[in-house]
CSV table of C-alpha atoms and ligand atoms in Angstrom, one decimal:
chain,number,residue,atom,x,y,z
A,1182,MET,CA,-0.1,0.0,-0.1
A,1183,THR,CA,1.4,3.3,-0.8
A,1184,ASP,CA,1.2,6.0,1.9
A,1185,SER,CA,0.6,9.1,1.2
A,1186,ASN,CA,0.4,12.3,3.2
A,1187,LYS,CA,-2.9,13.0,2.3
A,1188,THR,CA,-5.7,13.1,4.8
A,1189,ALA,CA,-9.7,13.0,4.9
A,1190,THR,CA,-11.2,15.0,7.3
A,1191,LEU,CA,-14.6,13.6,8.9
A,1192,THR,CA,-17.1,15.6,11.5
A,1193,VAL,CA,-18.9,13.2,13.5
A,1194,HIS,CA,-21.2,14.6,16.3
A,1195,GLY,CA,-18.9,17.8,16.5
A,1196,GLU,CA,-15.8,16.1,16.9
A,1197,THR,CA,-13.3,16.0,13.8
A,1198,TYR,CA,-11.2,13.0,12.8
A,1199,GLU,CA,-8.1,12.8,10.3
A,1200,LEU,CA,-8.3,9.6,8.4
A,1201,PRO,CA,-5.1,8.4,6.3
A,1202,VAL,CA,-5.6,8.4,2.6
A,1203,HIS,CA,-3.9,5.9,0.6
A,1204,SER,CA,-2.8,6.4,-3.0
A,1205,PRO,CA,-3.0,3.6,-5.3
A,1206,THR,CA,-0.7,2.9,-8.2
A,1207,ALA,CA,-4.0,3.3,-10.1
A,1208,GLY,CA,-7.6,4.3,-9.6
A,1209,PRO,CA,-9.0,6.6,-7.1
A,1210,ASP,CA,-7.3,7.5,-3.1
A,1211,VAL,CA,-8.9,5.1,-0.7
A,1212,ILE,CA,-9.7,6.9,2.7
A,1213,ASP,CA,-8.8,4.4,5.6
A,1214,ILE,CA,-11.5,4.0,8.0
A,1215,ARG,CA,-10.2,0.8,10.0
A,1216,LYS,CA,-9.6,2.9,13.0
A,1217,LEU,CA,-12.9,5.2,12.7
A,1218,TYR,CA,-15.3,2.9,15.0
A,1219,GLY,CA,-12.4,2.8,17.8
A,1220,ASP,CA,-11.7,6.5,17.3
A,1221,ALA,CA,-15.0,7.9,16.8
A,1222,GLY,CA,-17.6,5.2,17.5
A,1223,VAL,CA,-19.3,4.8,14.4
A,1224,PHE,CA,-19.4,2.5,11.6
A,1225,THR,CA,-19.9,3.3,7.6
A,1226,TYR,CA,-22.9,2.2,5.9
A,1227,ASP,CA,-22.2,0.7,2.1
A,1228,PRO,CA,-24.6,-2.3,1.2
A,1229,GLY,CA,-23.2,-3.9,-2.0
A,1230,PHE,CA,-19.7,-2.4,-1.1
A,1231,THR,CA,-20.3,0.2,-4.1
A,1232,SER,CA,-17.6,2.5,-2.3
A,1233,THR,CA,-15.3,0.1,-0.2
A,1234,ALA,CA,-12.2,-1.5,-0.8
A,1235,SER,CA,-12.1,-4.9,1.0
A,1236,CYS,CA,-8.5,-5.5,0.6
A,1237,ASP,CA,-5.3,-4.4,-1.3
A,1238,SER,CA,-4.4,-6.1,-4.1
A,1239,THR,CA,-1.7,-6.4,-7.0
A,1240,ILE,CA,-3.5,-8.7,-9.6
A,1241,THR,CA,-6.0,-7.1,-11.7
A,1242,TYR,CA,-7.0,-3.6,-12.1
A,1243,ILE,CA,-10.2,-2.3,-14.0
A,1244,ASP,CA,-11.2,1.2,-14.9
A,1245,GLY,CA,-14.6,1.4,-15.5
A,1246,GLU,CA,-14.9,4.7,-17.0
A,1247,LYS,CA,-12.0,4.2,-19.8
A,1248,GLY,CA,-13.2,0.6,-20.1
A,1249,GLU,CA,-10.0,-1.0,-19.1
A,1250,LEU,CA,-9.0,-4.3,-17.6
A,1251,LEU,CA,-5.3,-5.2,-16.8
A,1252,HIS,CA,-3.9,-8.2,-15.4
A,1253,ARG,CA,-0.8,-7.5,-13.4
A,1254,GLY,CA,-0.4,-4.4,-15.7
A,1255,TYR,CA,-1.1,-6.1,-19.4
A,1256,PRO,CA,-4.5,-4.8,-21.2
A,1257,ILE,CA,-6.8,-7.8,-21.6
A,1258,ASP,CA,-7.1,-7.4,-25.4
A,1259,GLN,CA,-3.4,-7.9,-25.6
A,1260,LEU,CA,-3.3,-11.1,-23.6
A,1261,ALA,CA,-6.4,-12.3,-25.3
A,1262,GLY,CA,-4.5,-11.5,-28.9
A,1263,LYS,CA,-1.2,-12.6,-28.2
A,1264,SER,CA,-1.1,-14.8,-25.3
A,1265,HIS,CA,-2.8,-18.0,-24.2
A,1266,PHE,CA,-4.8,-19.1,-20.8
A,1267,LEU,CA,-2.3,-21.1,-19.3
A,1268,GLU,CA,0.5,-18.2,-19.7
A,1269,VAL,CA,-2.2,-16.0,-18.2
A,1270,CYS,CA,-2.9,-18.2,-15.2
A,1271,TYR,CA,1.2,-17.9,-14.8
A,1272,LEU,CA,0.9,-14.3,-15.1
A,1273,LEU,CA,-2.0,-14.2,-12.6
A,1274,LEU,CA,-0.3,-16.4,-9.8
A,1275,TYR,CA,3.1,-15.4,-10.1
A,1276,GLY,CA,3.1,-11.8,-11.1
A,1277,GLU,CA,5.2,-11.7,-14.3
A,1278,LEU,CA,5.3,-13.0,-17.7
A,1279,PRO,CA,7.1,-16.4,-17.4
A,1280,GLN,CA,10.3,-17.3,-19.4
A,1281,ALA,CA,9.9,-20.3,-21.7
A,1282,LYS,CA,11.5,-22.9,-19.4
A,1283,ASP,CA,9.2,-21.2,-16.5
A,1284,LEU,CA,5.9,-22.1,-18.9
A,1285,GLU,CA,7.2,-25.2,-20.1
A,1286,GLN,CA,7.5,-26.7,-16.2
A,1287,PHE,CA,4.1,-24.8,-15.4
A,1288,GLU,CA,2.2,-26.2,-18.2
A,1289,THR,CA,3.6,-29.7,-17.5
A,1290,THR,CA,3.0,-29.4,-13.9
A,1291,ILE,CA,-0.9,-28.4,-15.1
A,1292,THR,CA,-1.0,-31.3,-17.6
A,1293,ARG,CA,0.3,-33.8,-14.8
A,1294,HIS,CA,-2.6,-33.0,-12.2
A,1295,THR,CA,-5.6,-33.0,-14.5
A,1296,MET,CA,-6.8,-36.3,-13.4
A,1297,LEU,CA,-9.5,-36.9,-10.7
A,1298,HIS,CA,-9.3,-39.4,-8.1
A,1299,GLU,CA,-11.1,-42.5,-9.6
A,1300,GLN,CA,-13.1,-42.5,-6.2
A,1301,MET,CA,-14.5,-39.4,-7.5
A,1302,GLN,CA,-16.4,-40.9,-10.1
A,1303,TYR,CA,-18.6,-42.6,-7.5
A,1304,PHE,CA,-19.3,-39.0,-5.7
A,1305,TYR,CA,-20.6,-37.9,-9.4
A,1306,ARG,CA,-22.8,-40.8,-9.4
A,1307,GLY,CA,-24.9,-39.5,-6.2
A,1308,PHE,CA,-26.1,-36.7,-8.2
A,1309,ARG,CA,-29.6,-37.0,-10.2
A,1310,ARG,CA,-28.7,-37.2,-13.8
A,1311,ASP,CA,-31.0,-33.9,-14.4
A,1312,ALA,CA,-28.9,-32.1,-11.8
A,1313,HIS,CA,-27.6,-28.6,-13.1
A,1314,PRO,CA,-24.3,-29.1,-13.5
A,1315,MET,CA,-23.3,-26.1,-11.4
A,1316,ALA,CA,-24.8,-28.5,-8.6
A,1317,ILE,CA,-22.8,-30.7,-9.3
A,1318,MET,CA,-19.4,-28.8,-9.5
A,1319,VAL,CA,-20.5,-26.6,-6.0
A,1320,GLY,CA,-20.4,-30.2,-4.6
A,1321,VAL,CA,-17.5,-31.9,-6.5
A,1322,VAL,CA,-15.2,-29.1,-5.9
A,1323,GLY,CA,-16.4,-28.9,-2.3
A,1324,ALA,CA,-15.6,-32.7,-1.7
A,1325,MET,CA,-11.9,-32.5,-3.3
A,1326,SER,CA,-11.0,-31.2,0.4
A,1327,ALA,CA,-12.2,-35.2,1.5
A,1328,PHE,CA,-10.0,-36.5,-1.6
A,1329,TYR,CA,-6.8,-34.5,-1.4
A,1330,HIS,CA,-6.1,-34.3,2.2
A,1331,ASP,CA,-2.2,-33.2,1.3
A,1332,SER,CA,-3.2,-30.1,0.2
A,1333,THR,CA,-5.8,-28.3,2.6
A,1334,ASP,CA,-3.1,-26.9,5.0
A,1335,ILE,CA,-3.2,-23.4,4.5
A,1336,SER,CA,-0.3,-22.5,6.6
A,1337,ASP,CA,2.1,-24.4,4.4
A,1338,PRO,CA,3.2,-22.8,1.4
A,1339,HIS,CA,4.0,-26.1,-0.5
A,1340,GLN,CA,0.6,-27.0,-0.1
A,1341,ARG,CA,-1.2,-24.1,-0.9
A,1342,GLU,CA,1.0,-24.1,-4.3
A,1343,VAL,CA,-0.3,-27.6,-4.7
A,1344,ALA,CA,-3.6,-26.9,-4.1
A,1345,SER,CA,-3.5,-24.1,-6.5
A,1346,HIS,CA,-2.5,-26.4,-9.5
A,1347,ARG,CA,-5.0,-29.1,-8.5
A,1348,LEU,CA,-7.9,-26.8,-8.8
A,1349,ILE,CA,-6.4,-25.4,-12.2
A,1350,ALA,CA,-5.8,-28.7,-13.7
A,1351,LYS,CA,-8.5,-30.6,-12.5
A,1352,MET,CA,-11.5,-27.8,-12.9
A,1353,PRO,CA,-11.8,-28.9,-17.0
A,1354,THR,CA,-12.1,-32.3,-16.0
A,1355,ILE,CA,-14.6,-31.7,-13.1
A,1356,ALA,CA,-16.7,-29.6,-15.4
A,1357,ALA,CA,-16.6,-32.0,-18.5
A,1358,TRP,CA,-17.6,-34.8,-16.0
A,1359,ALA,CA,-20.6,-32.8,-14.5
A,1360,PHE,CA,-21.5,-32.5,-18.6
A,1361,LYS,CA,-21.2,-35.8,-19.2
A,1362,TYR,CA,-22.9,-36.8,-16.3
A,1363,HIS,CA,-25.7,-34.7,-17.1
A,1364,THR,CA,-26.1,-36.0,-20.8
A,1365,GLY,CA,-25.6,-39.9,-19.8
A,1366,GLN,CA,-22.3,-40.4,-21.7
A,1367,PRO,CA,-19.6,-42.1,-20.1
A,1368,PHE,CA,-16.7,-40.1,-18.7
A,1369,VAL,CA,-13.6,-39.0,-20.9
A,1370,TYR,CA,-10.3,-39.1,-19.1
A,1371,PRO,CA,-7.9,-36.3,-19.7
A,1372,ARG,CA,-5.3,-36.5,-22.1
A,1373,ASN,CA,-2.1,-35.3,-21.7
A,1374,ASP,CA,-0.7,-34.7,-25.3
A,1375,LEU,CA,-3.5,-32.1,-25.7
A,1376,ASP,CA,-3.4,-28.2,-24.7
A,1377,TYR,CA,-5.8,-26.9,-22.0
A,1378,ALA,CA,-8.4,-25.9,-24.4
A,1379,SER,CA,-8.6,-28.8,-26.7
A,1380,ASN,CA,-8.3,-31.3,-23.9
A,1381,PHE,CA,-11.4,-29.7,-22.4
A,1382,LEU,CA,-13.3,-29.9,-25.6
A,1383,ARG,CA,-12.4,-33.4,-26.1
A,1384,MET,CA,-13.4,-34.8,-22.7
A,1385,CYS,CA,-16.8,-32.8,-23.4
A,1386,PHE,CA,-17.6,-34.3,-27.0
A,1387,SER,CA,-15.7,-37.5,-27.4
A,1388,VAL,CA,-17.5,-40.5,-27.1
A,1389,PRO,CA,-16.1,-44.2,-26.7
A,1390,ALA,CA,-17.8,-44.8,-30.3
A,1391,GLU,CA,-15.9,-42.4,-32.4
A,1392,GLU,CA,-12.6,-40.5,-32.6
A,1393,TYR,CA,-12.8,-36.8,-31.7
A,1394,GLU,CA,-10.7,-34.3,-33.7
A,1395,VAL,CA,-10.3,-31.0,-31.8
A,1396,ASN,CA,-10.9,-28.4,-34.2
A,1397,PRO,CA,-7.7,-25.8,-33.7
A,1398,ILE,CA,-9.8,-22.7,-34.4
A,1399,LEU,CA,-12.5,-23.8,-31.8
A,1400,SER,CA,-9.8,-24.7,-29.3
A,1401,ARG,CA,-8.2,-21.1,-29.9
A,1402,ALA,CA,-11.7,-19.9,-29.3
A,1403,MET,CA,-12.3,-21.8,-26.3
A,1404,ASP,CA,-9.2,-20.5,-24.9
A,1405,ARG,CA,-10.0,-17.2,-25.3
A,1406,ILE,CA,-12.9,-17.4,-23.5
A,1407,PHE,CA,-11.0,-19.2,-20.8
A,1408,THR,CA,-8.7,-15.8,-20.8
A,1409,LEU,CA,-11.5,-13.4,-21.1
A,1410,HIS,CA,-13.0,-14.7,-17.8
A,1411,ALA,CA,-9.9,-15.3,-16.0
A,1412,ASP,CA,-10.2,-12.6,-13.5
A,1413,HIS,CA,-11.8,-9.9,-12.7
A,1414,GLU,CA,-10.6,-8.2,-9.1
A,1415,GLN,CA,-13.2,-8.0,-6.2
A,1416,ASN,CA,-16.2,-9.2,-7.6
A,1417,ALA,CA,-19.0,-11.2,-5.9
A,1418,SER,CA,-17.4,-14.8,-6.1
A,1419,THR,CA,-13.8,-13.5,-5.6
A,1420,SER,CA,-14.8,-11.6,-2.6
A,1421,THR,CA,-17.1,-14.8,-1.4
A,1422,VAL,CA,-14.0,-16.8,-1.9
A,1423,ARG,CA,-11.9,-14.4,0.3
A,1424,LEU,CA,-14.3,-14.0,2.7
A,1425,ALA,CA,-14.8,-17.6,2.9
A,1426,SER,CA,-11.1,-18.1,3.4
A,1427,SER,CA,-10.7,-15.4,5.7
A,1428,SER,CA,-12.1,-17.9,8.6
A,1429,GLY,CA,-8.8,-20.4,7.3
A,1430,ALA,CA,-11.3,-22.7,5.6
A,1431,ASN,CA,-9.6,-25.1,3.1
A,1432,PRO,CA,-9.0,-24.0,-0.4
A,1433,PHE,CA,-11.2,-26.4,-1.9
A,1434,ALA,CA,-14.1,-25.4,0.2
A,1435,CYS,CA,-13.2,-21.5,-0.5
A,1436,ILE,CA,-13.6,-22.3,-4.0
A,1437,ALA,CA,-16.8,-24.4,-4.1
A,1438,ALA,CA,-18.1,-21.1,-2.4
A,1439,GLY,CA,-16.9,-18.9,-5.2
A,1440,ILE,CA,-18.6,-21.2,-7.7
A,1441,ALA,CA,-22.1,-21.3,-5.7
A,1442,CYS,CA,-22.2,-17.2,-5.7
A,1443,LEU,CA,-21.2,-17.4,-9.6
A,1444,TRP,CA,-24.3,-19.3,-10.1
A,1445,GLY,CA,-26.8,-16.4,-9.7
A,1446,PRO,CA,-28.0,-14.9,-12.8
A,1447,ALA,CA,-26.9,-11.1,-11.9
A,1448,HIS,CA,-23.1,-12.6,-11.9
A,1449,GLY,CA,-22.1,-15.8,-14.0
A,1450,GLY,CA,-25.4,-16.9,-14.6
A,1451,ALA,CA,-25.9,-14.1,-16.9
A,1452,ASN,CA,-24.6,-15.7,-19.9
A,1453,GLN,CA,-26.9,-18.6,-19.6
A,1454,ALA,CA,-29.7,-16.1,-19.0
A,1455,CYS,CA,-28.6,-13.8,-21.8
A,1456,LEU,CA,-29.3,-16.6,-24.5
A,1457,GLU,CA,-32.3,-17.5,-23.3
A,1458,MET,CA,-33.5,-13.8,-23.3
A,1459,LEU,CA,-32.1,-14.0,-27.4
A,1460,GLU,CA,-34.0,-17.2,-27.8
A,1461,GLU,CA,-37.2,-15.4,-26.1
A,1462,ILE,CA,-37.0,-12.4,-28.1
A,1463,GLY,CA,-36.7,-14.6,-31.5
A,1464,SER,CA,-36.7,-12.2,-34.1
A,1465,VAL,CA,-35.2,-8.7,-35.0
A,1466,ASP,CA,-38.5,-6.9,-34.8
A,1467,ARG,CA,-39.4,-8.1,-31.2
A,1468,ILE,CA,-36.7,-6.1,-29.9
A,1469,PRO,CA,-38.6,-2.8,-29.5
A,1470,GLU,CA,-40.7,-4.7,-27.3
A,1471,PHE,CA,-38.0,-6.2,-24.9
A,1472,ILE,CA,-36.6,-2.9,-24.7
A,1473,GLU,CA,-39.5,-1.2,-23.6
A,1474,ARG,CA,-39.9,-3.8,-20.9
A,1475,ALA,CA,-36.2,-3.4,-19.9
A,1476,LYS,CA,-37.0,0.4,-19.2
A,1477,ASP,CA,-40.2,-0.1,-17.2
A,1478,LYS,CA,-39.7,0.5,-13.6
A,1479,ASN,CA,-42.8,-1.7,-12.9
A,1480,ASP,CA,-41.4,-4.9,-15.0
A,1481,PRO,CA,-38.7,-6.8,-13.2
A,1482,PHE,CA,-37.2,-7.8,-17.0
A,1483,ARG,CA,-33.7,-6.6,-17.6
A,1484,LEU,CA,-31.5,-7.2,-20.5
A,1485,MET,CA,-29.2,-9.9,-19.5
A,1486,GLY,CA,-25.6,-9.3,-20.6
A,1487,PHE,CA,-25.9,-5.7,-20.4
A,1488,GLY,CA,-24.8,-3.2,-17.5
A,1489,HIS,CA,-21.7,-3.8,-15.0
A,1490,ARG,CA,-21.0,-2.6,-11.8
A,1491,VAL,CA,-18.0,-1.4,-12.5
A,1492,TYR,CA,-17.6,-0.7,-16.5
A,1493,LYS,CA,-19.7,2.5,-17.3
A,1494,ASN,CA,-18.1,2.9,-20.7
A,1495,PHE,CA,-17.7,-0.5,-22.4
A,1496,ASP,CA,-16.8,-3.9,-21.4
A,1497,PRO,CA,-13.4,-4.6,-23.1
A,1498,ARG,CA,-14.1,-8.1,-23.0
A,1499,ALA,CA,-16.9,-7.9,-24.9
A,1500,LYS,CA,-15.5,-6.8,-28.0
A,1501,VAL,CA,-12.9,-9.6,-28.0
A,1502,MET,CA,-15.9,-12.2,-27.4
A,1503,LYS,CA,-17.9,-10.2,-30.3
A,1504,GLN,CA,-15.1,-10.8,-32.7
A,1505,SER,CA,-14.4,-14.4,-31.7
A,1506,ALA,CA,-18.5,-15.1,-32.2
A,1507,ASP,CA,-18.3,-13.6,-35.8
A,1508,GLU,CA,-14.9,-16.1,-36.5
A,1509,VAL,CA,-16.5,-19.1,-34.7
A,1510,LEU,CA,-20.0,-18.9,-36.6
A,1511,ASP,CA,-17.9,-18.3,-39.7
A,1512,LEU,CA,-15.6,-21.3,-39.3
A,1513,LEU,CA,-18.9,-23.6,-38.3
A,1514,GLY,CA,-20.7,-22.0,-41.4
A,1515,ILE,CA,-23.5,-21.1,-39.3
A,1516,GLU,CA,-24.4,-17.9,-41.6
A,1517,ASP,CA,-27.3,-15.8,-40.4
A,1518,ASN,CA,-27.5,-17.5,-36.9
A,1519,PRO,CA,-31.0,-15.9,-35.6
A,1520,LYS,CA,-29.5,-15.6,-32.3
A,1521,LEU,CA,-26.4,-13.4,-33.5
A,1522,GLN,CA,-28.7,-11.5,-35.7
A,1523,VAL,CA,-30.8,-10.5,-32.6
A,1524,ALA,CA,-28.0,-9.8,-30.3
A,1525,LYS,CA,-26.5,-7.6,-33.0
A,1526,ALA,CA,-29.4,-5.4,-33.6
A,1527,LEU,CA,-30.5,-5.5,-29.9
A,1528,GLU,CA,-27.0,-4.3,-29.1
A,1529,LYS,CA,-27.3,-1.5,-31.8
A,1530,GLN,CA,-31.0,-0.5,-31.0
A,1531,ALA,CA,-30.0,-0.5,-27.0
A,1532,LEU,CA,-27.1,1.8,-27.6
A,1533,GLU,CA,-29.1,4.3,-29.5
A,1534,ASP,CA,-31.7,4.5,-27.0
A,1535,PRO,CA,-31.2,7.3,-24.4
A,1536,TYR,CA,-32.1,5.1,-21.5
A,1537,PHE,CA,-29.3,2.8,-21.9
A,1538,ALA,CA,-26.8,5.7,-22.8
A,1539,GLU,CA,-28.0,7.6,-19.7
A,1540,LYS,CA,-27.5,5.1,-17.1
A,1541,LYS,CA,-24.3,3.8,-19.0
A,1542,LEU,CA,-25.5,0.4,-19.8
A,1543,PHE,CA,-23.7,-1.5,-22.4
A,1544,PRO,CA,-22.8,-4.9,-23.6
A,1545,ASN,CA,-21.0,-7.3,-21.3
A,1546,VAL,CA,-18.8,-9.9,-21.4
A,1547,ASP,CA,-21.6,-12.7,-21.4
A,1548,PHE,CA,-23.5,-10.7,-24.2
A,1549,TYR,CA,-21.7,-12.9,-26.7
A,1550,SER,CA,-20.3,-15.8,-24.8
A,1551,GLY,CA,-23.3,-17.7,-25.0
A,1552,ILE,CA,-23.5,-17.6,-28.8
A,1553,ILE,CA,-20.0,-19.2,-29.0
A,1554,LEU,CA,-20.7,-21.7,-26.5
A,1555,GLU,CA,-23.7,-23.0,-28.0
A,1556,ALA,CA,-22.4,-23.0,-31.8
A,1557,MET,CA,-19.7,-25.1,-30.2
A,1558,GLY,CA,-22.4,-27.5,-29.0
A,1559,PHE,CA,-22.6,-26.6,-25.6
A,1560,PRO,CA,-26.0,-27.0,-23.6
A,1561,THR,CA,-27.3,-23.1,-21.7
A,1562,SER,CA,-26.4,-25.2,-18.7
A,1563,MET,CA,-23.1,-25.7,-19.3
A,1564,PHE,CA,-22.3,-21.7,-19.8
A,1565,THR,CA,-21.7,-20.9,-16.1
A,1566,PRO,CA,-19.7,-24.0,-15.2
A,1567,ILE,CA,-17.3,-23.0,-18.1
A,1568,PHE,CA,-17.3,-19.5,-16.5
A,1569,ALA,CA,-16.3,-21.1,-13.3
A,1570,LEU,CA,-13.7,-23.4,-14.6
A,1571,SER,CA,-12.1,-20.0,-16.4
A,1572,ARG,CA,-12.5,-17.9,-13.1
A,1573,THR,CA,-10.9,-20.6,-11.0
A,1574,VAL,CA,-7.2,-19.2,-11.4
A,1575,GLY,CA,-8.6,-15.9,-10.5
A,1576,TRP,CA,-10.0,-17.2,-7.1
A,1577,VAL,CA,-7.1,-18.9,-6.5
A,1578,SER,CA,-4.6,-16.1,-7.3
A,1579,GLN,CA,-6.7,-13.7,-5.0
A,1580,TRP,CA,-6.6,-16.6,-2.5
A,1581,LYS,CA,-3.2,-16.9,-2.6
A,1582,GLU,CA,-2.5,-13.2,-2.2
A,1583,MET,CA,-4.6,-13.0,0.8
A,1584,ILE,CA,-3.2,-15.9,2.7
A,1585,ALA,CA,0.4,-14.7,2.3
A,1586,ASP,CA,-0.6,-11.1,3.6
A,1587,PRO,CA,0.4,-10.6,6.9
A,1588,GLN,CA,-2.7,-8.1,7.4
A,1589,ASN,CA,-5.1,-10.9,6.6
A,1590,LYS,CA,-7.8,-11.3,9.4
A,1591,ILE,CA,-11.2,-12.6,9.5
A,1592,GLY,CA,-14.0,-10.8,7.5
A,1593,ARG,CA,-16.8,-9.4,9.5
A,1594,PRO,CA,-18.8,-6.8,8.1
A,1595,ARG,CA,-21.0,-4.5,10.6
A,1596,GLN,CA,-24.5,-3.6,10.2
A,1597,LEU,CA,-27.2,-0.6,10.3
A,1598,TYR,CA,-29.6,-2.6,13.0
A,1599,LEU,CA,-33.1,-1.6,12.3
A,1600,GLY,CA,-35.0,-4.0,14.4
A,1601,GLU,CA,-36.4,-4.1,17.7
A,1602,THR,CA,-34.6,-3.1,20.6
A,1603,THR,CA,-34.5,-5.3,24.1
A,1604,ARG,CA,-37.8,-6.8,25.1
A,1605,ASP,CA,-39.1,-9.4,27.3
A,1606,TYR,CA,-39.9,-12.4,26.5
A,1607,VAL,CA,-43.6,-13.3,26.6
A,1608,ASP,CA,-45.3,-16.9,27.3
A,1609,ILE,CA,-47.1,-18.3,24.3
A,1610,GLU,CA,-50.2,-18.2,26.4
A,1611,ASN,CA,-49.9,-14.5,26.7
A,1612,ARG,CA,-48.9,-13.6,23.3
B,491,LIG,N1,-31.5,-3.6,-18.0
B,491,LIG,C1,-32.1,-2.7,-18.1
B,491,LIG,N2,-31.9,-1.6,-16.9
B,491,LIG,C2,-30.5,-2.0,-16.0
B,491,LIG,C3,-29.9,-2.9,-16.3
B,491,LIG,C4,-30.5,-4.1,-17.4
B,491,LIG,N3,-29.5,-5.0,-17.5
B,491,LIG,N4,-28.8,-3.0,-15.8
B,491,LIG,C5,-29.1,-1.8,-15.0
B,491,LIG,N5,-30.3,-1.3,-15.5
B,491,LIG,C6,-30.9,-0.1,-14.5
B,491,LIG,C7,-31.3,-0.4,-13.1
B,491,LIG,O1,-32.8,-0.7,-13.3
B,491,LIG,C8,-31.0,0.9,-12.4
B,491,LIG,O2,-31.9,1.9,-12.8
B,491,LIG,P1,-32.5,3.2,-12.0
B,491,LIG,O3,-31.1,3.9,-11.2
B,491,LIG,O4,-33.6,3.7,-12.9
B,491,LIG,O5,-32.9,2.1,-10.8
B,491,LIG,C9,-29.9,1.4,-13.2
B,491,LIG,O6,-29.6,0.9,-14.4
B,491,LIG,C10,-28.4,0.8,-12.4
B,491,LIG,O7,-28.6,-0.5,-12.1
B,491,LIG,P2,-28.2,-1.1,-10.8
B,491,LIG,O8,-28.8,-2.6,-10.9
B,491,LIG,O9,-28.0,-0.4,-9.6
B,491,LIG,O10,-26.8,-1.5,-11.2
B,491,LIG,P3,-25.7,-2.3,-10.4
B,491,LIG,O11,-24.2,-1.7,-10.6
B,491,LIG,O12,-25.7,-2.5,-9.0
B,491,LIG,O13,-25.8,-3.9,-11.2
B,491,LIG,C11,-25.7,-5.6,-12.8
B,491,LIG,C12,-25.0,-4.4,-12.4
B,491,LIG,C13,-26.3,-6.2,-11.6
B,491,LIG,C14,-24.8,-6.5,-13.6
B,491,LIG,C15,-26.7,-5.2,-13.7
B,491,LIG,O14,-26.5,-4.3,-14.8
B,491,LIG,C16,-27.6,-6.3,-14.3
B,491,LIG,O15,-28.5,-6.9,-13.6
B,491,LIG,N6,-27.2,-6.5,-15.4
B,491,LIG,C17,-27.9,-7.8,-16.4
B,491,LIG,C18,-27.4,-9.1,-15.4
B,491,LIG,C19,-25.9,-9.3,-16.3
B,491,LIG,O16,-25.6,-9.1,-17.3
B,491,LIG,N7,-24.8,-9.7,-15.6
B,491,LIG,C20,-23.8,-9.9,-15.7
B,491,LIG,C21,-22.5,-9.1,-15.3
B,491,LIG,S1,-21.0,-9.2,-16.0
B,491,LIG,C22,-20.8,-10.6,-15.1
B,491,LIG,O17,-20.8,-11.2,-13.9
B,491,LIG,C23,-19.7,-11.4,-16.0
């Protein structure tokens, strides 16, 4: 944390308090209120944490006004265009782009950890076949703490490292097996001669009855989807992982908590909700009706894949995703995909509408990702598991950063209590 000489002055009940102000390397200054309750006896109030920095971090930076996303300083469009997912994983975990030999070693380590404990198959079989793959993922990832006891001691840096590698390496297998179980097909084991994205595609789409050839363009698009979702600073699921971990919980339990949070339609579930919305709209001529509904205060309908808590200009990931959608549909020969047509027309019409401009609502990363995933052959229920797979490295990097931070203490927000004050218990016959 960079200390500045700046201070903020706060007057409460006639008393004045000087609060330290910290200057980040980028972004707005931060008023340090840690001693406020001790000194002034008041709390701050910020539901939804819209103005609260919950930690300091060196991993990811977002400038919502500029539409900028940096991982360890590198812009996301450069990483999506020139790098690949495992190199981005290394960058997020260790802070620098790897030398060639370090990358090779990292890739080998991840590749060698992709198999699941054989006993975990039986764990899958306990779920109903129609279970949502996210329900299976929450369960299976949480259960990893029962299968990998030798990487649950968070006070041991080596065990933390092994847990990080296991989570990143096994998540594609876990997600692919959730898909296979859901569809009633046999589990497909990972193959060490394939890269991360190709391996995932093969585990999802190959069947014992027939060889599966991974198309390099699809594998590149898959890798790009992983890269674009890899981390996003202190979003809801990452904050959930940090809060769970602040109690000292084991890494698998913490990541399972992150997956559970990601599932919601306001967060990772938005890509599924967005595709379902495009399906419901169905044709370009129905768009105005849905735009009117999104603007109507009395209608709970929102344009899914639109808006973001932080990006108030554009989501830089959405641009790359839109380009990928065009490439993939072109490759697959899916011309005039009706959902893509509706998506493009909806984006155009919404952006021309003053309501969306005034509220700074733009397409987010999920607006186009669902179209690509569907064209690849994934059902909508797999969209959020793929997001969870991609975000695992972000959760793990933030978790590692937090555990190594000497300031780390249990997360315990305060509240603005509006309930009853003390009153005496009344016996049931007298109520
Ligand atoms: N459609 C229509 N109106 C919207 C939308 C939308 N998608 N998003 C926000 N608004 C409006 C709200 O009604 C509100 O209007 P008001 O000021 O008149 O009350 C205003 O814009 C601000 O909205 P908030 O919900 O207060 O903004 P917040 O920053 O809390 O929400 C969120 C961000 C949750 C992403 C929201 O924009 C949304 O629900 N979007 C749709 C879901 C979605 O796409 N989520 C994916 C997020 S990205 C990710 O997780 C990878």
